[in-house]
Coordinates of C-alpha atoms in Angstrom, one line a residue:
M21 CA -33.5 15.8 -14.3
T22 CA -36.5 13.8 -15.7
A23 CA -38.2 11.8 -13.0
T24 CA -37.9 8.0 -13.4
R25 CA -41.2 6.4 -14.5
W26 CA -42.2 3.4 -12.3
A27 CA -44.0 0.5 -13.9
R28 CA -47.0 -1.0 -12.1
P29 CA -46.4 -3.9 -9.7
A30 CA -47.5 -7.3 -10.9
A31 CA -50.6 -9.3 -10.0
G32 CA -52.8 -6.3 -9.1
R33 CA -50.6 -5.2 -6.3
E34 CA -51.0 -1.5 -7.2
P35 CA -52.6 -0.6 -3.8
A36 CA -49.7 -2.2 -1.9
G37 CA -47.1 -0.5 -4.2
A38 CA -48.8 2.9 -3.7
A39 CA -48.9 2.4 0.1
L40 CA -45.1 1.5 0.1
L41 CA -44.3 4.7 -1.8
A42 CA -46.5 6.8 0.5
W43 CA -44.8 5.3 3.5
L44 CA -41.4 6.1 2.1
A45 CA -42.4 9.8 1.6
D46 CA -44.0 10.2 5.0
P47 CA -41.5 11.5 7.5
S48 CA -43.9 10.8 10.4
A49 CA -44.4 7.1 9.5
P50 CA -42.7 4.3 11.5
G51 CA -39.2 3.6 10.3
L52 CA -39.9 -0.1 9.8
C53 CA -42.4 -1.6 7.4
V54 CA -43.1 -5.3 7.6
V55 CA -44.5 -6.9 4.4
A56 CA -46.2 -10.2 5.6
G57 CA -48.4 -12.9 4.1
G58 CA -48.6 -16.6 3.5
P59 CA -46.5 -18.6 1.1
G60 CA -46.9 -17.6 -2.5
C61 CA -48.8 -14.5 -1.9
G62 CA -46.4 -12.2 -3.8
K63 CA -44.3 -10.7 -1.1
S64 CA -41.0 -11.3 -2.9
A65 CA -42.4 -10.0 -6.2
L66 CA -43.5 -6.8 -4.5
L67 CA -40.2 -6.2 -2.9
A68 CA -38.4 -7.0 -6.2
W69 CA -40.5 -4.3 -7.8
L70 CA -39.5 -1.8 -5.1
V71 CA -35.8 -2.6 -5.3
G72 CA -35.8 -2.7 -9.1
H73 CA -37.1 0.8 -9.4
G74 CA -35.6 2.2 -6.2
T75 CA -32.0 1.4 -7.3
R76 CA -32.3 2.8 -10.8
A77 CA -30.3 6.0 -11.7
G78 CA -32.5 9.0 -11.6
T79 CA -34.9 7.7 -8.8
G80 CA -35.9 10.6 -6.5
R81 CA -34.4 10.7 -3.0
E82 CA -37.7 9.8 -1.3
R83 CA -38.1 6.6 -3.3
A84 CA -34.4 5.5 -3.5
V85 CA -33.4 2.1 -2.2
H86 CA -29.8 2.3 -0.9
A87 CA -29.1 -1.3 0.0
F88 CA -30.9 -4.7 0.0
A89 CA -29.9 -8.2 1.2
P90 CA -31.8 -11.4 0.3
L91 CA -31.7 -13.1 3.7
A92 CA -32.6 -16.7 2.7
G93 CA -29.9 -18.9 4.2
M94 CA -27.9 -15.9 5.4
G95 CA -26.5 -15.2 8.9
V96 CA -26.1 -11.9 10.6
R97 CA -22.6 -11.2 9.4
G98 CA -23.5 -12.1 5.9
A99 CA -26.3 -9.6 5.9
V100 CA -24.2 -6.9 7.5
W101 CA -21.4 -7.3 5.0
T102 CA -23.8 -7.3 2.1
L103 CA -25.4 -4.0 3.2
A104 CA -22.0 -2.5 4.0
D105 CA -20.7 -3.3 0.5
Q106 CA -23.7 -1.5 -1.1
L107 CA -23.4 1.5 1.3
G108 CA -19.6 1.9 0.6
L109 CA -18.6 0.9 4.1
V110 CA -16.0 -1.5 5.6
V111 CA -17.3 -3.1 8.8
R112 CA -16.3 -6.1 11.0
G113 CA -19.8 -6.9 12.2
P114 CA -23.2 -5.6 13.4
R115 CA -21.7 -3.2 16.0
D116 CA -19.5 -1.4 13.4
L117 CA -22.4 -1.1 10.9
L118 CA -24.7 0.4 13.6
A119 CA -22.0 2.9 14.6
R120 CA -21.3 4.0 11.1
L121 CA -25.0 4.4 10.2
G122 CA -25.6 6.2 13.5
A123 CA -22.8 8.7 12.8
D124 CA -23.9 9.5 9.2
R125 CA -27.3 11.2 9.3
R126 CA -28.1 10.9 5.6
P127 CA -31.4 9.1 4.9
V128 CA -30.9 5.4 4.1
T129 CA -33.6 2.9 2.9
V130 CA -32.8 -0.8 3.3
V131 CA -34.9 -3.7 1.9
L132 CA -34.6 -7.2 3.5
P133 CA -36.5 -10.0 1.8
D134 CA -37.0 -13.5 3.2
L135 CA -36.3 -12.8 6.9
H136 CA -38.2 -16.0 7.9
A137 CA -35.8 -18.1 5.7
A138 CA -32.6 -16.7 7.2
A139 CA -30.0 -18.9 8.9
D140 CA -30.7 -17.1 12.2
P141 CA -34.0 -15.2 11.9
G142 CA -34.2 -14.2 15.5
A143 CA -30.8 -12.5 15.6
L144 CA -31.5 -10.8 12.3
A145 CA -34.8 -9.5 13.7
E146 CA -32.9 -8.0 16.6
L147 CA -30.6 -6.3 14.1
V148 CA -33.6 -4.9 12.2
L149 CA -35.1 -3.5 15.4
T150 CA -31.8 -1.8 16.3
L151 CA -31.3 -0.4 12.9
G152 CA -34.9 0.8 12.9
A153 CA -34.2 2.8 16.1
H154 CA -32.3 5.4 14.0
D155 CA -34.8 7.9 12.7
H156 CA -32.9 8.4 9.4
V157 CA -33.0 4.7 8.5
R158 CA -36.0 3.2 6.7
L159 CA -36.4 -0.6 6.5
V160 CA -38.7 -2.8 4.5
V161 CA -38.6 -6.4 5.7
E162 CA -40.4 -9.4 4.3
T163 CA -41.5 -12.2 6.5
R164 CA -44.0 -15.0 6.4
S165 CA -47.2 -14.5 8.6
G166 CA -47.4 -16.5 11.8
T167 CA -43.7 -17.0 12.2
D168 CA -41.9 -16.0 15.4
V169 CA -40.0 -13.2 13.7
H170 CA -43.3 -11.8 12.2
R171 CA -44.7 -11.6 15.7
Q172 CA -41.4 -10.1 17.0
L173 CA -41.4 -7.3 14.4
A174 CA -45.2 -6.7 14.4
D175 CA -45.1 -6.0 18.2
S176 CA -42.5 -3.2 17.6
R177 CA -44.8 -0.4 16.4
A178 CA -43.9 -1.2 12.8
A179 CA -46.1 -0.5 9.9
V180 CA -47.5 -3.9 8.8
M181 CA -48.7 -4.8 5.3
D182 CA -50.3 -8.3 5.3
L183 CA -50.7 -9.1 1.6
D184 CA -53.3 -11.7 2.4
E185 CA -55.7 -8.9 3.2
P186 CA -57.9 -7.9 0.2
R187 CA -57.3 -4.2 0.5
W188 CA -53.7 -4.6 -0.9
T189 CA -54.9 -6.1 -4.2
D190 CA -56.8 -4.6 -7.1
E191 CA -58.9 -7.7 -8.0
A192 CA -59.8 -6.5 -11.5
R193 CA -56.2 -6.0 -12.4
R194 CA -55.2 -9.2 -10.7
R195 CA -57.8 -11.2 -12.9
S196 CA -56.5 -9.4 -16.1
W197 CA -52.9 -10.1 -15.2
H198 CA -51.6 -13.3 -16.8
A199 CA -48.3 -14.9 -15.9
P200 CA -46.8 -18.4 -15.9
T201 CA -47.9 -20.3 -12.8
A202 CA -45.1 -22.8 -12.7
S203 CA -44.4 -24.1 -9.2
P204 CA -41.3 -22.7 -7.6
D205 CA -38.2 -24.8 -7.9
P206 CA -37.5 -26.7 -4.7
Q207 CA -34.7 -25.1 -2.7
P208 CA -31.6 -27.4 -2.5
P209 CA -30.5 -28.3 1.0
P210 CA -27.6 -26.2 2.3
M211 CA -24.2 -27.4 1.3
V212 CA -22.2 -29.0 4.1
V213 CA -18.8 -27.3 4.1
E214 CA -15.7 -28.9 5.6
L215 CA -14.6 -26.0 7.9
D216 CA -11.2 -27.5 8.6
D217 CA -10.3 -27.6 4.9
P218 CA -8.8 -24.4 3.4
A219 CA -9.5 -25.5 -0.2
A220 CA -13.1 -26.3 0.6
L221 CA -13.6 -22.9 2.3
C222 CA -12.1 -21.0 -0.6
G223 CA -14.3 -22.8 -3.2
A224 CA -17.6 -22.9 -1.4
D225 CA -20.4 -20.4 -1.2
P226 CA -19.0 -17.7 1.1
W227 CA -22.4 -16.9 2.6
Q228 CA -22.9 -20.5 3.6
V229 CA -19.3 -20.6 5.1
T230 CA -20.0 -17.4 7.0
A231 CA -23.3 -18.8 8.4
A232 CA -21.6 -22.0 9.3
F233 CA -18.8 -20.3 11.2
E234 CA -21.3 -18.1 13.0
A235 CA -23.1 -21.2 14.2
D236 CA -20.0 -23.2 15.1
Q237 CA -17.8 -21.9 17.9
D238 CA -14.9 -24.2 17.2
E239 CA -11.9 -22.3 16.0
H240 CA -10.9 -24.9 13.3
G241 CA -7.2 -24.3 13.7
G242 CA -7.6 -20.5 13.4
L243 CA -9.6 -20.5 10.2
R244 CA -12.8 -19.3 11.9
A245 CA -11.1 -16.2 13.4
A246 CA -9.4 -15.4 10.1
W247 CA -12.7 -15.8 8.1
L248 CA -14.7 -13.6 10.4
R249 CA -11.8 -11.0 10.5
A250 CA -11.8 -10.6 6.7
G251 CA -15.2 -11.9 5.8
Q252 CA -16.5 -8.8 4.0
S253 CA -13.8 -9.3 1.4
L254 CA -14.1 -13.1 1.3
C255 CA -17.8 -12.8 0.5
R256 CA -17.1 -10.7 -2.6
E257 CA -17.4 -12.4 -6.1
Q258 CA -13.8 -13.6 -6.8
G259 CA -11.8 -16.7 -7.6
S260 CA -10.6 -19.3 -5.0
A261 CA -7.0 -18.1 -5.3
E262 CA -7.9 -14.5 -4.4
R263 CA -10.1 -15.8 -1.6
A264 CA -7.1 -17.9 -0.3
L265 CA -4.9 -14.8 -0.4
V266 CA -7.3 -12.7 1.7
L267 CA -7.8 -15.6 4.2
L268 CA -4.0 -15.9 4.5
T269 CA -3.6 -12.1 5.2
A270 CA -6.0 -12.6 8.2
L271 CA -4.4 -15.7 9.7
G272 CA -2.8 -15.2 13.1
D273 CA 0.4 -16.7 14.3
G274 CA -1.5 -18.9 16.7
A275 CA -3.1 -20.8 13.9
D276 CA -2.3 -24.4 13.0
P277 CA 1.1 -24.2 11.3
R278 CA 0.0 -26.4 8.4
L279 CA -2.6 -23.8 7.3
R280 CA -0.2 -21.0 6.2
P281 CA 1.7 -23.1 3.6
E282 CA -1.5 -24.6 2.3
L283 CA -3.2 -21.2 1.9
A284 CA 0.0 -19.9 0.2
R285 CA -0.2 -22.8 -2.3
L286 CA -3.9 -22.1 -2.9
A287 CA -3.1 -18.4 -3.4
A288 CA -0.3 -19.0 -6.0
G289 CA -2.6 -17.8 -8.8
A290 CA -3.6 -14.5 -7.2
D291 CA -2.2 -11.1 -8.3
W292 CA -0.5 -10.6 -5.0
H293 CA 2.1 -12.5 -2.9
L294 CA 1.9 -12.0 0.9
K295 CA 5.4 -11.5 2.2
W296 CA 4.3 -11.2 5.9
S297 CA 1.5 -10.2 8.1
R298 CA 1.1 -9.1 11.8
I299 CA -2.3 -9.7 13.2
R300 CA -3.9 -8.5 16.5
G301 CA -2.8 -11.0 19.1
D302 CA 0.4 -12.1 17.3
M303 CA 3.4 -12.8 19.5
T304 CA 6.3 -13.8 17.3
P305 CA 7.1 -11.1 16.3
P306 CA 4.4 -9.1 18.2
W307 CA 1.7 -7.2 16.5
P308 CA 2.7 -3.5 16.7
G309 CA -0.8 -2.2 17.4
P310 CA -3.3 -0.3 15.3
V311 CA -1.8 1.7 12.5
F312 CA -3.2 5.1 11.7
A313 CA -0.1 6.8 10.1
M314 CA 2.9 5.2 8.4
T315 CA 5.9 6.1 6.2
T316 CA 9.1 4.7 4.8
A317 CA 10.3 7.9 3.2
G318 CA 13.3 9.5 4.9
L319 CA 14.0 6.5 7.1
P320 CA 17.0 4.1 7.0
A321 CA 16.6 1.4 4.4
G322 CA 14.4 -1.5 5.4
Q323 CA 12.5 0.5 8.1
A324 CA 9.0 1.8 8.4
L325 CA 7.7 4.3 11.0
L326 CA 4.1 3.9 12.2
A327 CA 1.8 5.2 14.9
D328 CA -1.2 3.9 16.7
H329 CA -4.5 5.6 17.7
V330 CA -3.0 7.3 20.8
G331 CA 0.1 8.7 19.0
V332 CA 2.9 6.3 19.9
P333 CA 5.4 6.1 17.0
R334 CA 7.2 2.8 16.4
T335 CA 9.7 1.6 13.9
V336 CA 9.6 -1.9 12.4
R337 CA 11.6 -3.8 9.8
T338 CA 9.9 -3.9 6.4
T339 CA 11.4 -7.4 5.9
D340 CA 9.3 -9.1 8.5
G341 CA 7.6 -6.5 10.8
T342 CA 10.0 -7.0 13.7
P343 CA 10.1 -4.0 16.1
V344 CA 13.1 -1.8 15.9
G345 CA 12.4 1.0 18.3
R346 CA 9.9 3.4 19.8
L347 CA 9.7 7.2 20.0
P348 CA 8.2 9.4 22.8
Q349 CA 4.4 9.7 22.5
L350 CA 3.1 12.5 20.3
P351 CA 0.7 15.2 21.7
G352 CA -2.2 13.7 19.7
P353 CA -3.1 10.8 17.4
P354 CA -1.3 11.5 14.0
V355 CA -3.0 11.4 10.7
A356 CA 0.3 11.7 8.7
F357 CA 4.1 11.6 9.1
G358 CA 6.9 13.3 7.2
V359 CA 10.7 13.1 7.8
L360 CA 13.0 16.0 6.8
T361 CA 16.5 15.5 5.5
D362 CA 18.0 16.1 9.0
S363 CA 15.9 13.3 10.5
T364 CA 13.3 15.7 12.0
L365 CA 10.0 13.9 12.2
L366 CA 6.9 16.0 11.5
A367 CA 3.6 14.7 12.7
L368 CA 0.2 16.2 11.8
D369 CA -2.4 15.2 14.5
D370 CA -6.2 14.8 14.2
Q371 CA -6.7 18.4 15.3
G372 CA -4.7 19.7 12.3
L373 CA -1.7 20.8 14.3
L374 CA 2.0 20.0 13.8
S375 CA 4.5 18.5 16.3
Q376 CA 8.0 17.3 15.9
R377 CA 10.4 14.7 17.1
T378 CA 14.0 13.8 16.4
L379 CA 14.6 10.3 15.0
P380 CA 17.4 8.2 16.6
G381 CA 20.8 8.6 14.8
A382 CA 20.2 12.1 13.7
V383 CA 23.5 14.0 13.2
R384 CA 23.7 17.3 15.2
P385 CA 26.6 19.8 15.0
T386 CA 29.1 19.7 17.9
G387 CA 32.1 21.7 19.2
I388 CA 33.0 24.8 17.3
A389 CA 30.3 24.3 14.7
A390 CA 27.6 24.2 17.3
L391 CA 28.9 27.4 18.9
L392 CA 29.1 29.3 15.6
D393 CA 25.6 28.3 14.5
D394 CA 23.5 28.6 17.6
G395 CA 20.4 29.9 15.8
P396 CA 17.4 27.9 14.6
T397 CA 18.2 25.2 12.1
P398 CA 16.6 25.2 8.6
A399 CA 14.3 22.4 9.8
Q400 CA 13.2 24.5 12.8
R401 CA 12.6 27.5 10.6
L402 CA 10.5 25.4 8.2
T403 CA 8.6 23.9 11.2
D404 CA 7.9 27.3 12.6
T405 CA 6.5 28.4 9.2
L406 CA 4.3 25.4 9.0
Q407 CA 3.0 25.8 12.5
T408 CA 2.2 29.4 11.9
H409 CA 0.3 28.4 8.7
L410 CA -1.6 25.6 10.5
A411 CA -2.5 27.8 13.4
R412 CA -4.6 29.8 10.9
S413 CA -5.8 26.9 8.8
P414 CA -5.6 23.5 10.5
G415 CA -4.3 20.7 8.3
T416 CA -6.0 17.5 7.3
A417 CA -3.0 15.8 5.4
L418 CA 0.8 16.1 5.2
S419 CA 3.5 14.8 2.9
V420 CA 7.3 15.6 3.0
T421 CA 10.2 15.0 0.6
A422 CA 13.6 16.7 0.3
G423 CA 12.2 19.1 -2.2
V424 CA 8.7 19.9 -0.9
V425 CA 6.5 19.9 2.2
A426 CA 2.7 19.9 1.5
V427 CA -0.3 20.2 3.7
G428 CA -3.9 19.8 2.9
A429 CA -6.9 21.6 4.4
A430 CA -10.6 21.0 5.1
D431 CA -11.6 23.4 2.3
G432 CA -10.0 21.2 -0.4
T433 CA -6.9 23.3 -0.8
V434 CA -3.3 22.1 -0.9
H435 CA -0.4 24.3 0.2
S436 CA 3.2 23.7 -0.9
F437 CA 6.3 24.9 0.9
T438 CA 10.0 24.6 -0.2
P439 CA 12.5 23.5 2.4
G440 CA 15.4 25.9 2.7
T441 CA 13.3 28.9 1.8
P442 CA 11.1 29.5 4.9
D443 CA 10.3 33.1 3.9
E444 CA 9.0 32.1 0.5
P445 CA 5.2 32.2 0.4
A446 CA 3.3 29.0 0.0
R447 CA 2.0 27.9 -3.3
T448 CA -1.7 27.0 -3.1
A449 CA -4.1 25.1 -5.3
A450 CA -7.8 24.3 -4.8
L451 CA -8.0 20.6 -5.8
H452 CA -11.0 19.1 -4.0
T453 CA -14.6 19.6 -3.0
G454 CA -14.5 18.9 0.6
P455 CA -11.5 18.1 2.8
V456 CA -8.2 16.8 1.6
T457 CA -7.8 13.3 3.1
A458 CA -4.3 12.3 2.0
L459 CA -1.2 13.6 0.3
A460 CA 1.8 11.9 -1.4
A461 CA 4.9 13.8 -2.7
L462 CA 7.7 12.8 -5.0
D463 CA 10.9 14.5 -6.2
L464 CA 11.2 13.9 -10.0
P465 CA 14.7 14.0 -11.5
V466 CA 15.1 16.7 -14.3
G467 CA 18.3 16.3 -16.3
D468 CA 21.6 14.7 -15.2
D469 CA 22.8 17.3 -12.7
G470 CA 20.7 15.9 -9.7
Q471 CA 18.1 18.6 -9.8
T472 CA 14.5 17.6 -9.1
L473 CA 11.0 19.1 -9.3
P474 CA 8.3 18.2 -6.8
L475 CA 5.1 16.4 -7.8
L476 CA 2.2 16.1 -5.4
Y477 CA -0.7 13.7 -5.4
S478 CA -3.7 14.7 -3.3
A479 CA -6.8 12.8 -2.4
G480 CA -10.1 14.0 -1.0
S481 CA -13.4 13.1 0.5
D482 CA -14.8 13.8 -3.0
G483 CA -13.2 10.5 -4.1
Q484 CA -10.7 12.1 -6.5
V485 CA -6.9 11.7 -6.7
R486 CA -5.3 14.8 -8.3
A487 CA -1.8 15.5 -9.5
W488 CA -0.1 18.9 -9.1
A489 CA 3.4 20.1 -9.7
P490 CA 3.5 23.3 -7.6
H491 CA 5.5 25.2 -10.3
T492 CA 2.6 24.7 -12.7
D493 CA -1.2 24.5 -12.7
P494 CA -2.8 21.3 -11.5
Q495 CA -3.7 18.7 -14.1
P496 CA -7.3 19.3 -15.2
T497 CA -8.4 15.7 -14.9
S498 CA -8.1 13.4 -11.9
V499 CA -5.6 10.5 -11.8
A500 CA -8.3 8.3 -10.2
E501 CA -11.9 8.9 -9.1
R502 CA -14.5 6.8 -7.4
T503 CA -17.7 7.6 -5.5
C504 CA -16.3 7.1 -2.0
P505 CA -13.6 9.0 -0.1
V506 CA -9.9 8.2 -0.2
T507 CA -8.5 7.1 3.2
A508 CA -4.8 6.7 2.4
L509 CA -2.3 7.5 -0.3
T510 CA 1.4 6.9 -1.0
A511 CA 3.8 7.3 -4.0
A512 CA 7.4 6.4 -4.4
H513 CA 10.2 5.5 -6.9
T514 CA 10.6 1.7 -6.6
A515 CA 12.5 -1.1 -8.3
R516 CA 9.3 -1.5 -10.4
G517 CA 9.2 2.2 -11.4
L518 CA 7.0 5.0 -10.2
V519 CA 4.1 3.6 -8.1
L520 CA 1.0 5.2 -6.7
A521 CA -1.1 3.3 -4.1
V522 CA -4.6 4.4 -3.1
A523 CA -6.9 3.1 -0.3
W524 CA -10.7 3.9 -0.5
A525 CA -13.3 4.1 2.2
D526 CA -15.2 1.1 0.9
G527 CA -12.1 -1.2 1.4
L528 CA -10.5 -1.2 -2.1
V529 CA -6.7 -0.7 -2.4
E530 CA -5.3 0.1 -5.8
F531 CA -1.6 -0.3 -6.7
R532 CA -0.8 1.7 -9.9
L533 CA 2.4 1.2 -11.8
L534 CA 2.5 4.6 -13.4
D535 CA 5.3 3.9 -15.9
D536 CA 3.4 1.1 -17.7
G537 CA -0.2 1.9 -16.8
E538 CA -0.9 -1.3 -14.9
T539 CA -3.2 -1.4 -11.9
R540 CA -3.6 -4.2 -9.3
H541 CA -6.5 -4.3 -6.9
L542 CA -7.0 -5.8 -3.4
W543 CA -9.9 -5.9 -0.9
P544 CA -8.3 -6.9 2.4
G545 CA -11.6 -6.9 4.2
T546 CA -10.8 -4.1 6.7
A547 CA -10.5 -0.3 6.5
V548 CA -7.0 0.7 5.5
H549 CA -5.8 3.8 7.4
A550 CA -2.2 4.1 6.1
L551 CA -0.1 2.9 3.2
A552 CA 3.7 2.9 2.5
L553 CA 6.0 1.6 -0.2
T554 CA 9.3 -0.2 0.1
A555 CA 12.2 0.4 -2.3
P556 CA 11.8 -3.0 -3.9
G557 CA 8.2 -2.3 -4.6
S558 CA 6.2 -4.0 -1.8
L559 CA 3.2 -2.3 -0.3
L560 CA 2.6 -1.9 3.5
M561 CA -1.0 -1.6 4.6
G562 CA -1.9 -0.5 8.1
T563 CA -5.4 -1.2 9.7
D564 CA -7.0 -1.4 13.1
D565 CA -6.0 -5.1 13.5
R566 CA -3.4 -5.9 10.8
L567 CA -0.1 -4.7 9.4
L568 CA 0.4 -6.4 6.0
C569 CA 3.2 -6.4 3.5
L570 CA 2.3 -7.6 0.0
R571 CA 4.1 -7.7 -3.3
P572 CA 2.4 -7.7 -6.7
R573 CA 3.3 -10.8 -8.7

């Protein structure tokens, strides 16, 4: 690949630009570089030069800029959500961002202009220092000399570049550099947002709303908690109807009862209609807990099965989220569920092993039939086959229909088993680079005699969604592909036709109507761990703090 050619920085700042690039390439240099100086000395122009070149395609790893956030007027959460969006992460706040960056050891370079003009410079300086404690994170921060945050950062063993010092300017080039010298436009005063008014919130600058809610501890009828819960989505570029919808999905049942109908009215022009939501802390009906696995396939009509982070399965009504029942706790936290035709629940845990439970209402043979058939059931034979397979190759994903059981593996392969033929060897296809992260299976009708053929959709950490009918070769091209991993996948026959839904690690959820090629998008503002479809065509989304049911309009 041809190296990207960098233009010279403006106004004779070649020495400063060269020093920044040398700092980026020096593994022994401090992880924090503070670019300081007085007003109008060119700090912002130098950082704009660095970001402009560092974010271009083809820029070498040592000079790449992975995220930047202009901090003028911005609060801590606004900065965190801006950086998370650019890094392909979904985070609630600073603690989440720090945890995610701490767990991922890939080098990251972050540029933060205008720290001195932020809504809360001191708190952001603390965030900068905490981020800088990670040896794989590089930060370039601009601040005005003589400010409190300048002194706070300069005392932290940071590399400091004061552009008022002559050594950072080539005077001959500065004299030959001609540019307009118009005075900068005066900055308008911050807009005052009525924080009790949903319409005002949805139409205002979301960064100013976020900063205002950070500074104001009043709950404003529940709007503050909802905004901070879904703020990473609310701060995205979007219309006021879409923003009202996202805010509505995060509103708890303890909020002012006038807010929900008002937000629903404001969201009437959005692509989605919220049927119901259950939020952490809700009481009527109660929030069912974090959702890490979920399915509607193989269950009685109108029910969904979901499990939390410790492996407790619960059933809820898909009409309103009301609890129906609870099963005994599984051996480990499940990553996926599947239900066989005899109501045997198969659960794949986070260690790649399979366990089983029997759903309430399952029919079992009695009397003479039970005496004549005292051997293992077909479901037990299939389960034994799967457990033997997973003991050799732990699974990372699972999907079940009447016609197929499929498991994914860490090496990117998918293995297909046919119920009723436990001795038949598995069919295998290599579909991904890296682990399989989710599977969805369908039985497609062929002819009028009730016969079906299985169709599998698999998703991986490589960001691809692939289709494979186990009796043929996989499709050569992906059904969907993005630059971040897939976190959840579901497919089903619905009243709207064949539907595929995909959740990605950066927070995007896609709803694909496969029969007509239409796709709907939603950013709920939280990481989605599980998806399920209802027969009428609504989409269930499970997260750490929400269970949502939405219908595309």
